[in-house]
Amino acid sequence: MNVSIVKCNDYSTMKNAIKQSLDLIGGLGRIIKPNDRVLLKVNLLMAKKPEQAVTTHPSVVKAIIQLVKEKDGIPFVGDSAGGAGLTDKAFEVSCIKKVAEEENAELLNFERTGTYRIKGLNIAKPLLDSDVIISLPKLKTHTFTFFTGAVKNFFGGIPGKQKSELHSKYPKLNDFSNMILDIYSAVKPKLGIMDGVLGMEGDGPSNGEVVKSNVILSSFDCVSLDYVSSALIGYNPMGIATTRLAYERKLGETESIEIVGEKIENVKIDFRKPVSEDAKENVVPFVDKEKCAQCLTCVSICPVNAINIINDDITFNRTKCIRCYCCSELCPEGAIRLVKV
Ligand code: SF4
Ligand code: SF4
């Protein structure tokens, strides 16, 4: 399976970079026929601006909408953010709504599109009703899964609060990753394009530091794309649970990958890894009281009700806490840090 790497250090040249990256693997024409409904599954997560490198950059979304239209496909843009009722604001703040409107592409909030129940999971209908699904992840580390890529991106297919319920049901990384792969194998995406122009290192997917990683990667196999993307930022690719388990379940290619375009050694950049990477059981959330705006998002998002307000302070029940780090990930103020104890 081919994975293309193209250097790109500026979002203003995005369409050329993505076109080049797709041409290297055979072009969009391989997967899109006229009038196909093409769903662009962005990485929305939460309401963050494009330059904060949490969400798929709007220039990437705009470029792909235009390229889909050039193949006479009908593009849609869809996702659900991390918590309940947060998706509309996230579409707006990330500027994905703006580019979708400019390009007349329908925006699908998975919190309102309804779901199909597959393998005990409620998966947003558009992910199963579209002719072509394209995953548009952001190149980031992740405190719980260590790397968030084209496969993990489909967790957004589970609307709103149900995501945190799944964290509670599958607290162990391998079980959680197998659940992600159940979604992935139901959705069957045909293409993944990694937005790695601005990436995120450290305590991603939302509390890390922005890195200018200057790459776009594409593959018709999202598992291959994750394999190469995680290697590019300094991981052992088979150390990423979704990739290793996808290999075991024969859901994608990890052995016969050919990199086309730029050589990986020319663009490799070792991202700083999350604090939780070594000893997760010893890494716990802490609130920076100065930053906390008492919005209570963390209280509502915690899948095991381990967060309470005592004497006006956010407090954690360390016994109940399952170290999913959803509170830290979705705190809009970045007020919850992860620390080793
Ligand atoms: S989500 Fe963040 S800002 Fe909101 S209450 Fe919790 S710690 Fe404070
Ligand atoms: S306190 Fe935070 S890390 Fe612990 S279970 Fe709740 S959301 Fe997850």
Coordinates of C-alpha atoms and ligand atoms in Angstrom, one line a residue, residues 285 298 301-307 316-318 320-328 336 338, ligand 2:
P285 CA -5.3 15.3 36.4
C298 CA -15.1 18.4 33.2
I301 CA -17.7 14.9 30.8
C302 CA -16.1 12.5 33.4
P303 CA -17.4 9.0 32.5
V304 CA -17.2 7.7 36.1
N305 CA -18.3 10.8 38.0
A306 CA -14.9 11.2 39.6
I307 CA -15.0 15.0 39.6
F316 CA -10.9 14.5 41.8
N317 CA -11.7 11.2 43.3
R318 CA -8.5 9.4 42.6
K320 CA -12.7 6.3 40.9
C321 CA -10.6 8.0 38.2
I322 CA -9.9 5.6 35.3
R323 CA -7.2 7.9 33.7
C324 CA -9.1 8.5 30.5
Y325 CA -8.0 12.1 30.6
C326 CA -11.2 13.3 28.9
C327 CA -11.4 16.1 31.5
S328 CA -8.0 17.5 30.6
I336 CA -6.5 20.6 33.8
L338 CA -1.7 15.9 33.8
Ligands
SF4_2 S1 -11.3 12.5 36.5 FE1 -10.7 13.0 34.3 S2 -9.2 11.4 33.9 FE2 -10.3 10.7 35.7 S3 -11.9 9.4 34.9 FE3 -12.7 11.5 35.1 S4 -12.5 12.4 33.1 FE4 -11.2 10.6 33.2

